[in-house]
Amino acid sequence: MSSVTNHDERPNPDNLDDPGLSETKTERVSYLRAGHTLRSWLFTTDHKRVALLYMMSITFFFFIGGIAAAFVRADLLTPSADLMTNEGYNRAFTLHGVIMVWFFLIPSIPNTFGNFLIPLMIGARDLAFPRLNLLSWYIFILGGIFTLFVLILGGVDTGWTFYTPLSSMYANGNVVLVATAVFIVGFSSILTGLNFIVTIHKLRAPGMTWGRLPLFIWSHYATSVILVLATPVLSVTLALIAAERLFGLGIFNPELGGDPLLFQHLFWFYSHPAVYIMVLPALGVVSELVAAAARKPVFGYKFVAGSSIAIAVIGFLVWGHHMFVSGQSIYASAVFSFLSLVVAVPSGIKIYNWTATLYKGDISLDPPFLFAMGFIGLFVVGGLTGLAVAMLAIDVHLHDTYFVVAHFHYIMVGGTVSAYFGALHFWWPKIVGRLYSVVWGRLSAMFIFIGFNFTFFPQFILGYEGMPRRYHVYPEQFQVLHDMSSIGASILGIAYLMPAVYLYYSLRYGQPAGNNPWNVTGLEWTIPSPPPKHNFDEIPTVDGPPYNYPVRKEAKHA
Amino acid sequence: MRELPKVQTPYVDRAQQHEAGIMGMHIFLASEIMLFGGIFMAIAVIRQAHSQEVVEYSKELHYYLGAINTMLLLTSSFLVAAAVHMSRHARRKAVLALLVSAAFLGLLFLGLKGFEYWSEFQEGRLPVAGGMEKINSAPGRLFLNLYLVSTSLHAVHLTIGVIALLVVAGRIYTRRSALPQRSVVVETTAAYWHLVDIIWIFLYPLLYLAR
Amino acid sequence: MNDFASAWPDAASAYASNVDLLALFFMALVVILSAPVFILMVVFATKYRRGKNADRTEPINRNMWVEVSWAVVPFLLILFFYGWATSLFIVHASPPSDALEIKAVGKQWMWKFQHAGGQREINELHVPVGKDVKVVLASQDVIHSLYIPALRIKQDAVPGRYTELWFNAEKPGTYWLACAEFCGTDHSAMTGKFIALRPADYSRWLAENGSDGSLAAEGEKLFVSSGCSGCHSPDAKVHAPSLAGLYGRPVPLENGDVVTADDQYIRDSILLPQSQIAAGYPHIMPTFENILSEEDVLKLVAYVKSLAKASEENLP
Ligand code: HEA
Ligand code: HEA
Ligand code: CUA
Ligand SMILES: [Cu+2]
């Protein structure tokens, strides 16, 4: 990290009574100090503050979901049912899935970093509809409260997939309440997506043409399209489930002439695109991190930007790959399998282009880049094993086994959560205006990587050996691998807590960051850290491509 | 005359704000289409699986009431479109008259729809407690359930539309929204109204004329 | 630690070994596609580490052909696997017509199996090795999925329809069988044994577990006791179609469609009689939805099927 020059005082970090660095001049005029009351936070329309509200809320939900995961892993230490009852176990993984997907991962990068950075990166003073932005946070919180309420009432036991007729007729948990919670949070997603699309279309600074947008913006644009178009289908599906439970609608009930598979089609029509909601923002983050670490433009900007859009579009056509053994027609299965391969091509372009970006780069091994490297490695493994389950004959064996569990944790946890932490470490100095300890950052990146592989790699083997998922009791032969996984999860859990400590410490004792601590390009780095309330004193004019790092023309001889 | 509204925070000028408003509304409408799209899919699947019953029960629906309602909505859409045009030319009185009469047609639609539900209830063909003596096959009942769900969801949207039209008319009447500067509110409300109309144009044949 | 051999699960059929082969080659492909990324990332991060002296002149920012090639080449490679996997899947999805048929009913939380001779078992499935066996799956409540890891196959049992699964087990032995689709509280207890026996042992097992009659025979009893014969026997006063010779025949429906009278059609005729009316008959057949269990229906289907080659007179 480049050395810092513009600090005013030196605190003594060993002296616990030292109040830390007192406010710097930029901090005094930043968005963080523009109003100190609770009210000024709860009624803010500043996109940066809303981003922080989201950041706190999703961190909270990450811990709740993580604790549910800890229960799951602890229970799986032994093949028999000891810690929880069967019912309790089912409720644990259902809540784990529901909370992690809808209350943590989907909002994670878009609603925090997207919210914070989109206006800064395109040179705008705020999102297009600032009040709508705040409203979407309140809707999110309302949905969250419903979920917590369900948690207190005892939970649900349908799995995050709510398959009918189990969820609509047989399950005895609070299905309607959870469906309502997810239904509500869906509107928050739709509003956020809408806001992003309009912002990116209408509020770009002069000279910020589509071809000059940072790749982070492109991927958020693609994400928003999915948010807006896929989420309503989930809403209506959940509403139909609720109607089925409350009034016996019959649409998913074969006894009444309905079709249980119709539910799966509707659910996956949303939920497959939703997995790209979870990963596209992460891909955008990694593009930024790779360019910043290598101090080079991303190799093949156009392909990388276009691949985000391609993923979003093709992603709408592959939902049937979750239904290969459901009794869906074999022709449909063959087509869905094929399209799943097609959707891998744009993902591949991104991966290989990033690798090429590093060539002749000036690569820093600071925490953000370590997280980005972790992301690339784990995403490749997750993605290619996704292709394995997209192969029909292989999926017939692996469907609903731990292989699938491993596949999606590699992408969602190994991939997106790593990217989230990468983003956090990259933009933290911008957000709070202080530097954190780079050494601790590197350590936690490594621990997370190691803990992660320890937890989830054994699950690939478990799955191939035939260990079904959502199994509370299991044959003894699987115990060794399950135990490895549980031990890994403890390492991972602790590793996830590490950043909380040193980032908090940086708030008090960190050195002031200055405008551009990493010495990188991008409009967000041209303004003070933390940024002032109105972002730019004067709306900037853009006159060059993104990632415009100086190119070395001649060989530098030693 | 009140002061002209100021340009709000993220915008540099009024034209930009106007465009953003319209675009936001269009995106919202796209998501509404997807919402109803799910229901259309469900109706289509049930129809495919039980064509016989669906046709049988569809024949019992009061298709002429539906036809009148279709006419009402088409006319109201026309009025609303005219209101948009007038608002750009600051024809305040005309805009008011057009909006209020479109809202009135919307209310008529709702009234007629209510009457239709009531008569179906009397005939024992409405899938609610006490109103379904005549429904004696499961798929038939399922079809009528979907009929009830989709038309009532549409009616809710229409109610919101009527309220929106009236609110906009009220703001124009009290001059809180000046014309033509704030014609964007007329335009976005009109866009919403057209969508509700279009959804009906799809629902009507799918439910009433499926034979 | 387990030895490696046991980490690779048993393969009890030729199909299973084929899947293993495919999976193994696919994993090789995974390595081929990902290794360049891993290796180059590490190499570049070392070679071009910040502060290290290296040749960084004239970096390139784009090269269309390179980019297209690394999009297309992996795709073509994987297309080959697509063909392989899909052809294997088609084998899996097309049961031979002369396969031995076993009926399975999934129910919260147990598997019930019935052999053609009427032998019944719960959570255990005995099959002969070296024979094509087809399992017809039905579900009484929610979706279940019959999973036999040693055969590398599974199939959902969906309420309201029949699905099928077939295999030809080669290695006699006892294997694990499970329910793979989450089905509620005791999902993980819905497991059992898949027992592949030598044909002679299988015959002995069948004989030892002899039942009062074959499936079709039980279906015949039900046909009378449930009142079907009241309408469907030749001397009934009601105008109802004869079921003799019905199975496998095309049936013209009232709405103009023509369907083949397969298992699913007969099942639907019994449970949802109003949805597909045979042309020319009154709409009077009542539904047996809440009267007959899935197993009863399976028996009736077996009975109607046994009439495929019968003539009018054989009807009770
Ligand atoms: C962020 C989340 C995320 C993402 C991005 C993906 C991405 C992909 N997923 Fe995954 N998936 C899930 C989350 C995700 N998935 C979840 C949660 C489930 C389980 C749901 C449940 O049942 O609970 C699931 C389940 C799932 C299944 C069903 C398995 C089953 O239940 O039987 C399938 C089957 O096809 C699948 C396939 C794919 C494919 C092909 C991709 C592709 O997009 C991957 C593309 C990426 C790469 C391929 C890697 C990089 C590329 C290269 C290195 C280039 C070389 C390759 C080529 C060009 C061919 N996924
Ligand atoms: C979307 C994001 C997401 C995330 C981040 C995670 C994170 C984790 N998941 Fe999750 N998982 C899902 C999404 C996610 N999962 C989904 C969708 C399912 C399917 C559900 C279903 O079948 O319906 C699933 C299912 C699932 C299963 C399968 C259950 C089953 O089928 O029976 C398992 C089992 O190991 C598991 C484990 C874990 C672990 C160990 C983590 C870890 O990464 C979590 C680490 C975090 C913490 C542990 C919290 C922070 C730390 C502490 C609070 C400190 C204290 C804790 C310890 C010291 C242990 N998950
Ligand atoms: Cu039956 Cu799981
Ligand atoms: Cu998918």
Short mmCIF file of N, CA, C and O in Angstrom, two decimals, chain A residues 86-87 90 157 163-164 170 255 259 261 264 293 295 299-300 303 325-326 334 337 345 352-353 355 359-365 377 380 387 396-397 399-400 464-466 470-473 475 552-555, chain C residues 7 9 20 23 26 33-34 37-38 44 48-50 53 56-58 60-61 67 70 75 78-79 82 85 89 93 141-143 147 152 154-156 158 161 176 178-182 184-188 289:
data_model
loop_
_atom_site.label_atom_id
_atom_site.label_comp_id
_atom_site.label_asym_id
_atom_site.label_seq_id
_atom_site.Cartn_x
_atom_site.Cartn_y
_atom_site.Cartn_z
N ASN A 86 -34.78 -34.73 13.83
CA ASN A 86 -34.86 -34.64 12.37
C ASN A 86 -35.51 -33.33 11.96
O ASN A 86 -35.06 -32.64 11.06
N GLU A 87 -36.60 -33.03 12.64
CA GLU A 87 -37.34 -31.81 12.35
C GLU A 87 -36.45 -30.58 12.55
O GLU A 87 -36.39 -29.69 11.70
N ASN A 90 -33.93 -30.18 9.78
CA ASN A 90 -34.53 -29.67 8.55
C ASN A 90 -34.78 -28.17 8.65
O ASN A 90 -34.59 -27.43 7.68
N ASP A 157 -39.60 -26.14 7.36
CA ASP A 157 -38.82 -27.32 7.01
C ASP A 157 -39.09 -27.74 5.57
O ASP A 157 -39.35 -28.89 5.29
N TYR A 163 -40.33 -27.01 -2.53
CA TYR A 163 -40.99 -27.88 -3.50
C TYR A 163 -42.40 -28.25 -3.06
O TYR A 163 -42.65 -28.58 -1.90
N THR A 164 -43.32 -28.23 -4.03
CA THR A 164 -44.68 -28.68 -3.79
C THR A 164 -44.76 -30.16 -4.13
O THR A 164 -43.95 -30.63 -4.92
N TYR A 170 -48.07 -30.53 2.95
CA TYR A 170 -47.65 -31.46 3.99
C TYR A 170 -46.80 -30.82 5.08
O TYR A 170 -46.85 -31.24 6.22
N GLU A 255 -54.00 -33.95 -6.88
CA GLU A 255 -55.33 -34.47 -6.58
C GLU A 255 -56.42 -33.53 -7.07
O GLU A 255 -57.55 -33.93 -7.30
N ASP A 259 -50.42 -29.40 -11.03
CA ASP A 259 -49.19 -30.01 -11.48
C ASP A 259 -48.03 -29.60 -10.57
O ASP A 259 -47.63 -28.44 -10.58
N LEU A 261 -44.97 -30.20 -10.86
CA LEU A 261 -43.76 -29.79 -11.59
C LEU A 261 -43.87 -28.35 -12.07
O LEU A 261 -42.86 -27.69 -12.29
N GLN A 264 -41.93 -26.28 -9.88
CA GLN A 264 -40.47 -26.31 -10.08
C GLN A 264 -40.07 -25.44 -11.27
O GLN A 264 -39.06 -24.75 -11.23
N ALA A 293 -4.93 -4.41 -9.27
CA ALA A 293 -3.74 -5.08 -8.78
C ALA A 293 -2.66 -5.10 -9.84
O ALA A 293 -1.49 -4.94 -9.53
N ARG A 295 -2.41 -2.99 -12.30
CA ARG A 295 -2.19 -1.66 -12.87
C ARG A 295 -2.22 -1.73 -14.39
O ARG A 295 -1.31 -1.24 -15.07
N PHE A 299 -7.85 -7.06 -19.84
CA PHE A 299 -7.65 -7.57 -21.19
C PHE A 299 -9.01 -7.79 -21.85
O PHE A 299 -9.88 -8.47 -21.31
N GLY A 300 -9.19 -7.24 -23.05
CA GLY A 300 -10.44 -7.47 -23.79
C GLY A 300 -11.66 -6.89 -23.10
O GLY A 300 -12.64 -7.59 -22.85
N PHE A 303 -15.14 -7.78 -24.50
CA PHE A 303 -15.63 -9.14 -24.28
C PHE A 303 -16.07 -9.32 -22.83
O PHE A 303 -17.06 -9.98 -22.55
N VAL A 325 -34.07 -35.16 -13.21
CA VAL A 325 -34.65 -36.44 -12.78
C VAL A 325 -36.07 -36.25 -12.26
O VAL A 325 -36.61 -37.11 -11.59
N SER A 326 -36.67 -35.12 -12.58
CA SER A 326 -38.00 -34.84 -12.03
C SER A 326 -39.10 -35.49 -12.83
O SER A 326 -40.25 -35.46 -12.43
N ALA A 334 -32.38 -32.51 -22.64
CA ALA A 334 -31.23 -32.40 -23.54
C ALA A 334 -30.99 -30.94 -23.93
O ALA A 334 -29.85 -30.49 -23.99
N SER A 337 -29.60 -29.01 -20.92
CA SER A 337 -28.21 -29.38 -20.70
C SER A 337 -27.31 -28.63 -21.67
O SER A 337 -26.29 -28.04 -21.29
N VAL A 345 -19.67 -20.37 -21.56
CA VAL A 345 -18.69 -19.72 -22.44
C VAL A 345 -18.38 -18.29 -21.99
O VAL A 345 -17.21 -17.94 -21.81
N TYR A 352 -10.43 -16.34 -18.42
CA TYR A 352 -9.20 -16.34 -19.20
C TYR A 352 -8.72 -14.91 -19.46
O TYR A 352 -7.51 -14.65 -19.47
N ASN A 353 -9.66 -13.98 -19.63
CA ASN A 353 -9.22 -12.61 -19.84
C ASN A 353 -8.56 -12.02 -18.60
O ASN A 353 -7.61 -11.26 -18.70
N THR A 355 -6.86 -13.73 -16.44
CA THR A 355 -5.52 -14.31 -16.39
C THR A 355 -4.60 -13.56 -17.34
O THR A 355 -3.47 -13.22 -16.99
N TYR A 359 -0.70 -10.77 -17.22
CA TYR A 359 0.53 -10.86 -18.00
C TYR A 359 1.15 -9.47 -18.15
O TYR A 359 0.49 -8.52 -18.56
N LYS A 360 2.41 -9.36 -17.78
CA LYS A 360 3.13 -8.08 -17.82
C LYS A 360 2.48 -7.02 -16.95
O LYS A 360 2.58 -5.82 -17.23
N GLY A 361 1.80 -7.45 -15.92
CA GLY A 361 1.23 -6.48 -15.00
C GLY A 361 2.25 -6.05 -13.97
O GLY A 361 3.41 -6.45 -14.00
N ASP A 362 1.78 -5.23 -13.04
CA ASP A 362 2.65 -4.73 -11.98
C ASP A 362 1.93 -5.13 -10.70
O ASP A 362 1.32 -4.31 -10.03
N ILE A 363 2.00 -6.42 -10.38
CA ILE A 363 0.99 -7.02 -9.52
C ILE A 363 1.26 -6.83 -8.04
O ILE A 363 2.33 -7.20 -7.54
N SER A 364 0.30 -6.27 -7.35
CA SER A 364 0.45 -6.12 -5.91
C SER A 364 -0.21 -7.31 -5.23
O SER A 364 -1.22 -7.82 -5.72
N LEU A 365 0.37 -7.75 -4.13
CA LEU A 365 -0.24 -8.88 -3.43
C LEU A 365 -0.95 -8.40 -2.18
O LEU A 365 -0.94 -9.04 -1.13
N GLY A 377 -9.90 -18.87 -8.37
CA GLY A 377 -9.66 -20.30 -8.20
C GLY A 377 -10.93 -21.04 -7.83
O GLY A 377 -11.27 -22.07 -8.43
N VAL A 380 -13.68 -21.08 -10.56
CA VAL A 380 -13.40 -22.02 -11.65
C VAL A 380 -13.80 -23.43 -11.24
O VAL A 380 -14.46 -24.17 -11.99
N LEU A 387 -20.67 -27.54 -14.57
CA LEU A 387 -20.79 -28.18 -15.88
C LEU A 387 -20.92 -29.69 -15.73
O LEU A 387 -21.63 -30.34 -16.48
N VAL A 396 -27.76 -37.43 -13.21
CA VAL A 396 -28.71 -38.44 -12.70
C VAL A 396 -28.13 -39.06 -11.43
O VAL A 396 -28.84 -39.33 -10.48
N HIS A 397 -26.83 -39.24 -11.42
CA HIS A 397 -26.20 -39.78 -10.21
C HIS A 397 -26.02 -38.70 -9.14
O HIS A 397 -26.28 -38.94 -7.96
N HIS A 399 -27.39 -35.57 -8.74
CA HIS A 399 -28.47 -34.68 -8.33
C HIS A 399 -28.85 -34.93 -6.87
O HIS A 399 -28.93 -36.07 -6.43
N ASP A 400 -29.07 -33.84 -6.15
CA ASP A 400 -29.46 -33.93 -4.74
C ASP A 400 -28.47 -34.71 -3.89
O ASP A 400 -28.85 -35.36 -2.92
N TYR A 464 -20.04 -37.81 -4.69
CA TYR A 464 -19.86 -38.85 -5.69
C TYR A 464 -20.06 -40.23 -5.08
O TYR A 464 -20.52 -41.16 -5.72
N GLU A 465 -19.75 -40.35 -3.80
CA GLU A 465 -19.97 -41.64 -3.14
C GLU A 465 -21.44 -41.90 -2.88
O GLU A 465 -21.83 -42.97 -2.43
N GLY A 466 -22.28 -40.89 -3.10
CA GLY A 466 -23.71 -41.13 -2.99
C GLY A 466 -24.35 -40.60 -1.73
O GLY A 466 -25.44 -41.04 -1.36
N ARG A 470 -29.42 -32.83 2.49
CA ARG A 470 -30.54 -32.69 3.42
C ARG A 470 -30.76 -33.96 4.22
O ARG A 470 -31.88 -34.34 4.53
N TYR A 471 -29.63 -34.64 4.53
CA TYR A 471 -29.70 -35.87 5.31
C TYR A 471 -29.15 -35.62 6.69
O TYR A 471 -28.00 -35.25 6.86
N HIS A 472 -29.97 -35.91 7.66
CA HIS A 472 -29.60 -35.69 9.04
C HIS A 472 -28.86 -36.89 9.59
O HIS A 472 -27.83 -36.77 10.25
N VAL A 473 -29.37 -38.08 9.32
CA VAL A 473 -28.64 -39.29 9.70
C VAL A 473 -28.12 -39.91 8.42
O VAL A 473 -28.76 -39.83 7.38
N PRO A 475 -25.20 -43.08 6.60
CA PRO A 475 -24.41 -44.29 6.84
C PRO A 475 -23.01 -43.96 7.35
O PRO A 475 -22.45 -42.93 6.98
N ARG A 552 4.19 1.26 -20.32
CA ARG A 552 5.63 1.38 -20.43
C ARG A 552 6.05 0.99 -21.84
O ARG A 552 5.70 -0.08 -22.34
N LYS A 553 6.77 1.88 -22.51
CA LYS A 553 7.08 1.63 -23.92
C LYS A 553 8.39 0.88 -24.09
O LYS A 553 8.55 0.07 -24.99
N GLU A 554 9.35 1.19 -23.23
CA GLU A 554 10.66 0.59 -23.44
C GLU A 554 10.98 -0.38 -22.33
O GLU A 554 10.46 -0.25 -21.23
N ALA A 555 11.86 -1.29 -22.64
CA ALA A 555 12.28 -2.24 -21.62
C ALA A 555 13.06 -1.53 -20.53
O ALA A 555 13.86 -0.64 -20.81
N ALA C 7 -13.09 -45.41 -1.32
CA ALA C 7 -13.58 -44.06 -1.55
C ALA C 7 -14.29 -43.96 -2.89
O ALA C 7 -15.15 -43.13 -3.10
N PRO C 9 -17.00 -45.45 -4.94
CA PRO C 9 -18.11 -46.32 -4.55
C PRO C 9 -18.30 -47.49 -5.50
O PRO C 9 -17.91 -47.42 -6.66
N ASP C 20 -19.10 -43.82 -14.43
CA ASP C 20 -17.81 -43.54 -13.77
C ASP C 20 -16.76 -43.12 -14.77
O ASP C 20 -16.00 -42.17 -14.55
N ALA C 23 -17.44 -39.66 -15.86
CA ALA C 23 -17.11 -38.70 -14.81
C ALA C 23 -15.59 -38.53 -14.69
O ALA C 23 -15.08 -37.43 -14.53
N PHE C 26 -14.36 -36.54 -17.46
CA PHE C 26 -14.79 -35.15 -17.28
C PHE C 26 -13.90 -34.45 -16.27
O PHE C 26 -13.54 -33.29 -16.44
N LEU C 33 -8.91 -27.63 -18.22
CA LEU C 33 -9.43 -26.27 -18.41
C LEU C 33 -9.01 -25.32 -17.29
O LEU C 33 -8.90 -24.12 -17.49
N SER C 34 -8.81 -25.87 -16.10
CA SER C 34 -8.52 -24.96 -14.99
C SER C 34 -7.04 -24.83 -14.71
O SER C 34 -6.59 -23.79 -14.22
N VAL C 37 -5.24 -21.68 -15.80
CA VAL C 37 -5.58 -20.51 -15.00
C VAL C 37 -4.78 -20.49 -13.71
O VAL C 37 -4.13 -19.49 -13.37
N PHE C 38 -4.78 -21.64 -13.02
CA PHE C 38 -4.07 -21.68 -11.74
C PHE C 38 -2.59 -21.44 -11.94
O PHE C 38 -1.96 -20.63 -11.25
N PHE C 44 2.43 -15.52 -13.01
CA PHE C 44 2.40 -14.07 -13.23
C PHE C 44 2.54 -13.32 -11.91
O PHE C 44 3.23 -12.32 -11.81
N TYR C 48 5.64 -11.01 -12.09
CA TYR C 48 5.36 -9.58 -12.24
C TYR C 48 4.94 -8.95 -10.92
O TYR C 48 4.17 -8.01 -10.90
N ARG C 49 5.44 -9.51 -9.83
CA ARG C 49 5.08 -8.93 -8.55
C ARG C 49 5.55 -7.49 -8.48
O ARG C 49 6.59 -7.13 -9.03
N ARG C 50 4.76 -6.66 -7.84
CA ARG C 50 5.11 -5.25 -7.80
C ARG C 50 6.45 -5.07 -7.12
O ARG C 50 6.73 -5.70 -6.12
N ASN C 53 11.75 -6.63 -10.71
CA ASN C 53 12.16 -6.24 -12.04
C ASN C 53 11.73 -7.27 -13.07
O ASN C 53 12.02 -8.44 -12.94
N ARG C 56 8.06 -5.48 -18.64
CA ARG C 56 6.63 -5.16 -18.67
C ARG C 56 6.31 -4.29 -19.88
O ARG C 56 5.28 -3.62 -19.90
N THR C 57 7.17 -4.31 -20.88
CA THR C 57 6.93 -3.41 -22.01
C THR C 57 5.86 -3.93 -22.94
O THR C 57 5.63 -5.13 -23.05
N GLU C 58 5.22 -2.99 -23.61
CA GLU C 58 4.23 -3.28 -24.64
C GLU C 58 3.24 -4.36 -24.23
O GLU C 58 3.08 -5.36 -24.91
N ILE C 60 -0.27 -6.14 -24.10
CA ILE C 60 -1.39 -6.05 -25.04
C ILE C 60 -2.69 -5.98 -24.26
O ILE C 60 -2.85 -6.61 -23.22
N ASN C 61 -3.65 -5.25 -24.79
CA ASN C 61 -4.91 -5.09 -24.09
C ASN C 61 -6.04 -5.85 -24.73
O ASN C 61 -7.11 -5.96 -24.17
N GLU C 67 -9.11 -14.25 -27.89
CA GLU C 67 -10.29 -14.34 -27.04
C GLU C 67 -11.32 -15.31 -27.60
O GLU C 67 -11.90 -16.11 -26.88
N TRP C 70 -10.27 -18.92 -27.00
CA TRP C 70 -10.45 -19.56 -25.69
C TRP C 70 -11.90 -19.55 -25.25
O TRP C 70 -12.24 -20.06 -24.20
N PHE C 75 -15.42 -24.91 -25.49
CA PHE C 75 -16.80 -25.25 -25.81
C PHE C 75 -16.86 -26.49 -26.68
O PHE C 75 -17.66 -27.40 -26.43
N ILE C 78 -16.11 -29.55 -24.73
CA ILE C 78 -17.17 -29.97 -23.84
C ILE C 78 -18.36 -30.49 -24.63
O ILE C 78 -19.13 -31.31 -24.16
N LEU C 79 -18.44 -30.06 -25.87
CA LEU C 79 -19.53 -30.54 -26.72
C LEU C 79 -19.42 -32.05 -26.89
O LEU C 79 -20.42 -32.77 -26.93
N TYR C 82 -20.85 -33.51 -23.98
CA TYR C 82 -22.31 -33.37 -24.04
C TYR C 82 -22.90 -34.54 -24.80
O TYR C 82 -23.87 -35.17 -24.36
N ALA C 85 -22.57 -37.76 -22.64
CA ALA C 85 -23.47 -37.79 -21.48
C ALA C 85 -24.92 -37.94 -21.92
O ALA C 85 -25.70 -38.65 -21.30
N PHE C 89 -27.56 -40.89 -21.16
CA PHE C 89 -28.83 -40.54 -20.51
C PHE C 89 -30.00 -41.14 -21.28
O PHE C 89 -30.98 -41.60 -20.68
N ALA C 93 -32.94 -43.46 -20.01
CA ALA C 93 -34.34 -43.03 -20.04
C ALA C 93 -35.22 -43.94 -20.89
O ALA C 93 -36.41 -43.71 -20.99
N ASP C 141 -47.85 -39.20 -1.59
CA ASP C 141 -48.02 -37.87 -0.98
C ASP C 141 -47.15 -36.82 -1.66
O ASP C 141 -47.60 -36.15 -2.56
N VAL C 142 -45.90 -36.70 -1.23
CA VAL C 142 -45.05 -35.65 -1.78
C VAL C 142 -44.08 -36.27 -2.78
O VAL C 142 -44.14 -37.46 -3.05
N ILE C 143 -43.18 -35.46 -3.32
CA ILE C 143 -42.20 -35.99 -4.26
C ILE C 143 -41.10 -36.70 -3.49
O ILE C 143 -40.58 -36.19 -2.50
N TYR C 147 -33.13 -43.53 -5.15
CA TYR C 147 -31.73 -43.35 -5.49
C TYR C 147 -30.95 -44.60 -5.11
O TYR C 147 -30.98 -45.02 -3.96
N ARG C 152 -25.72 -45.67 -9.91
CA ARG C 152 -25.57 -44.30 -10.41
C ARG C 152 -26.88 -43.77 -11.02
O ARG C 152 -26.85 -43.02 -11.99
N LYS C 154 -31.06 -42.35 -10.31
CA LYS C 154 -32.17 -42.00 -9.43
C LYS C 154 -33.30 -41.48 -10.29
O LYS C 154 -33.13 -41.11 -11.45
N GLN C 155 -34.49 -41.50 -9.72
CA GLN C 155 -35.64 -40.97 -10.43
C GLN C 155 -36.66 -40.47 -9.40
O GLN C 155 -36.91 -41.15 -8.42
N ASP C 156 -37.20 -39.30 -9.66
CA ASP C 156 -38.22 -38.78 -8.75
C ASP C 156 -39.51 -39.58 -8.88
O ASP C 156 -39.88 -40.01 -9.98
N VAL C 158 -43.28 -38.82 -8.50
CA VAL C 158 -44.07 -37.59 -8.43
C VAL C 158 -45.54 -37.95 -8.24
O VAL C 158 -46.07 -38.76 -9.00
N ARG C 161 -48.45 -38.90 -11.19
CA ARG C 161 -47.99 -39.46 -12.46
C ARG C 161 -47.05 -40.64 -12.21
O ARG C 161 -46.56 -40.83 -11.10
N TRP C 176 -26.83 -49.83 -0.91
CA TRP C 176 -27.64 -48.85 -0.20
C TRP C 176 -28.67 -48.26 -1.14
O TRP C 176 -28.39 -48.02 -2.32
N ALA C 178 -31.75 -45.08 -1.23
CA ALA C 178 -32.13 -43.92 -0.43
C ALA C 178 -33.20 -43.11 -1.15
O ALA C 178 -33.46 -43.30 -2.33
N CYS C 179 -33.78 -42.20 -0.38
CA CYS C 179 -34.67 -41.22 -0.99
C CYS C 179 -33.86 -39.94 -1.13
O CYS C 179 -33.33 -39.43 -0.15
N ALA C 180 -33.75 -39.44 -2.34
CA ALA C 180 -32.87 -38.30 -2.56
C ALA C 180 -33.60 -36.98 -2.58
O ALA C 180 -32.97 -35.93 -2.48
N GLU C 181 -34.91 -37.00 -2.75
CA GLU C 181 -35.62 -35.71 -2.80
C GLU C 181 -36.16 -35.41 -1.42
O GLU C 181 -36.85 -36.23 -0.82
N PHE C 182 -35.89 -34.21 -0.95
CA PHE C 182 -36.31 -33.84 0.39
C PHE C 182 -37.82 -33.97 0.52
O PHE C 182 -38.57 -33.38 -0.25
N GLY C 184 -39.60 -34.11 3.79
CA GLY C 184 -40.18 -33.84 5.10
C GLY C 184 -39.35 -34.43 6.23
O GLY C 184 -38.22 -34.86 6.04
N THR C 185 -39.96 -34.47 7.40
CA THR C 185 -39.24 -34.76 8.64
C THR C 185 -38.25 -35.93 8.55
O THR C 185 -37.08 -35.77 8.82
N ASP C 186 -38.72 -37.11 8.17
CA ASP C 186 -37.84 -38.28 8.22
C ASP C 186 -37.23 -38.64 6.88
O ASP C 186 -36.93 -39.80 6.61
N HIS C 187 -37.05 -37.62 6.03
CA HIS C 187 -36.41 -37.82 4.73
C HIS C 187 -35.16 -38.68 4.84
O HIS C 187 -34.96 -39.62 4.07
N SER C 188 -34.32 -38.40 5.84
CA SER C 188 -33.05 -39.12 5.89
C SER C 188 -33.23 -40.54 6.44
O SER C 188 -32.28 -41.31 6.48
N GLU C 289 -60.50 -41.21 -6.51
CA GLU C 289 -59.39 -40.48 -5.91
C GLU C 289 -59.21 -40.80 -4.42
O GLU C 289 -58.14 -41.13 -3.97
#
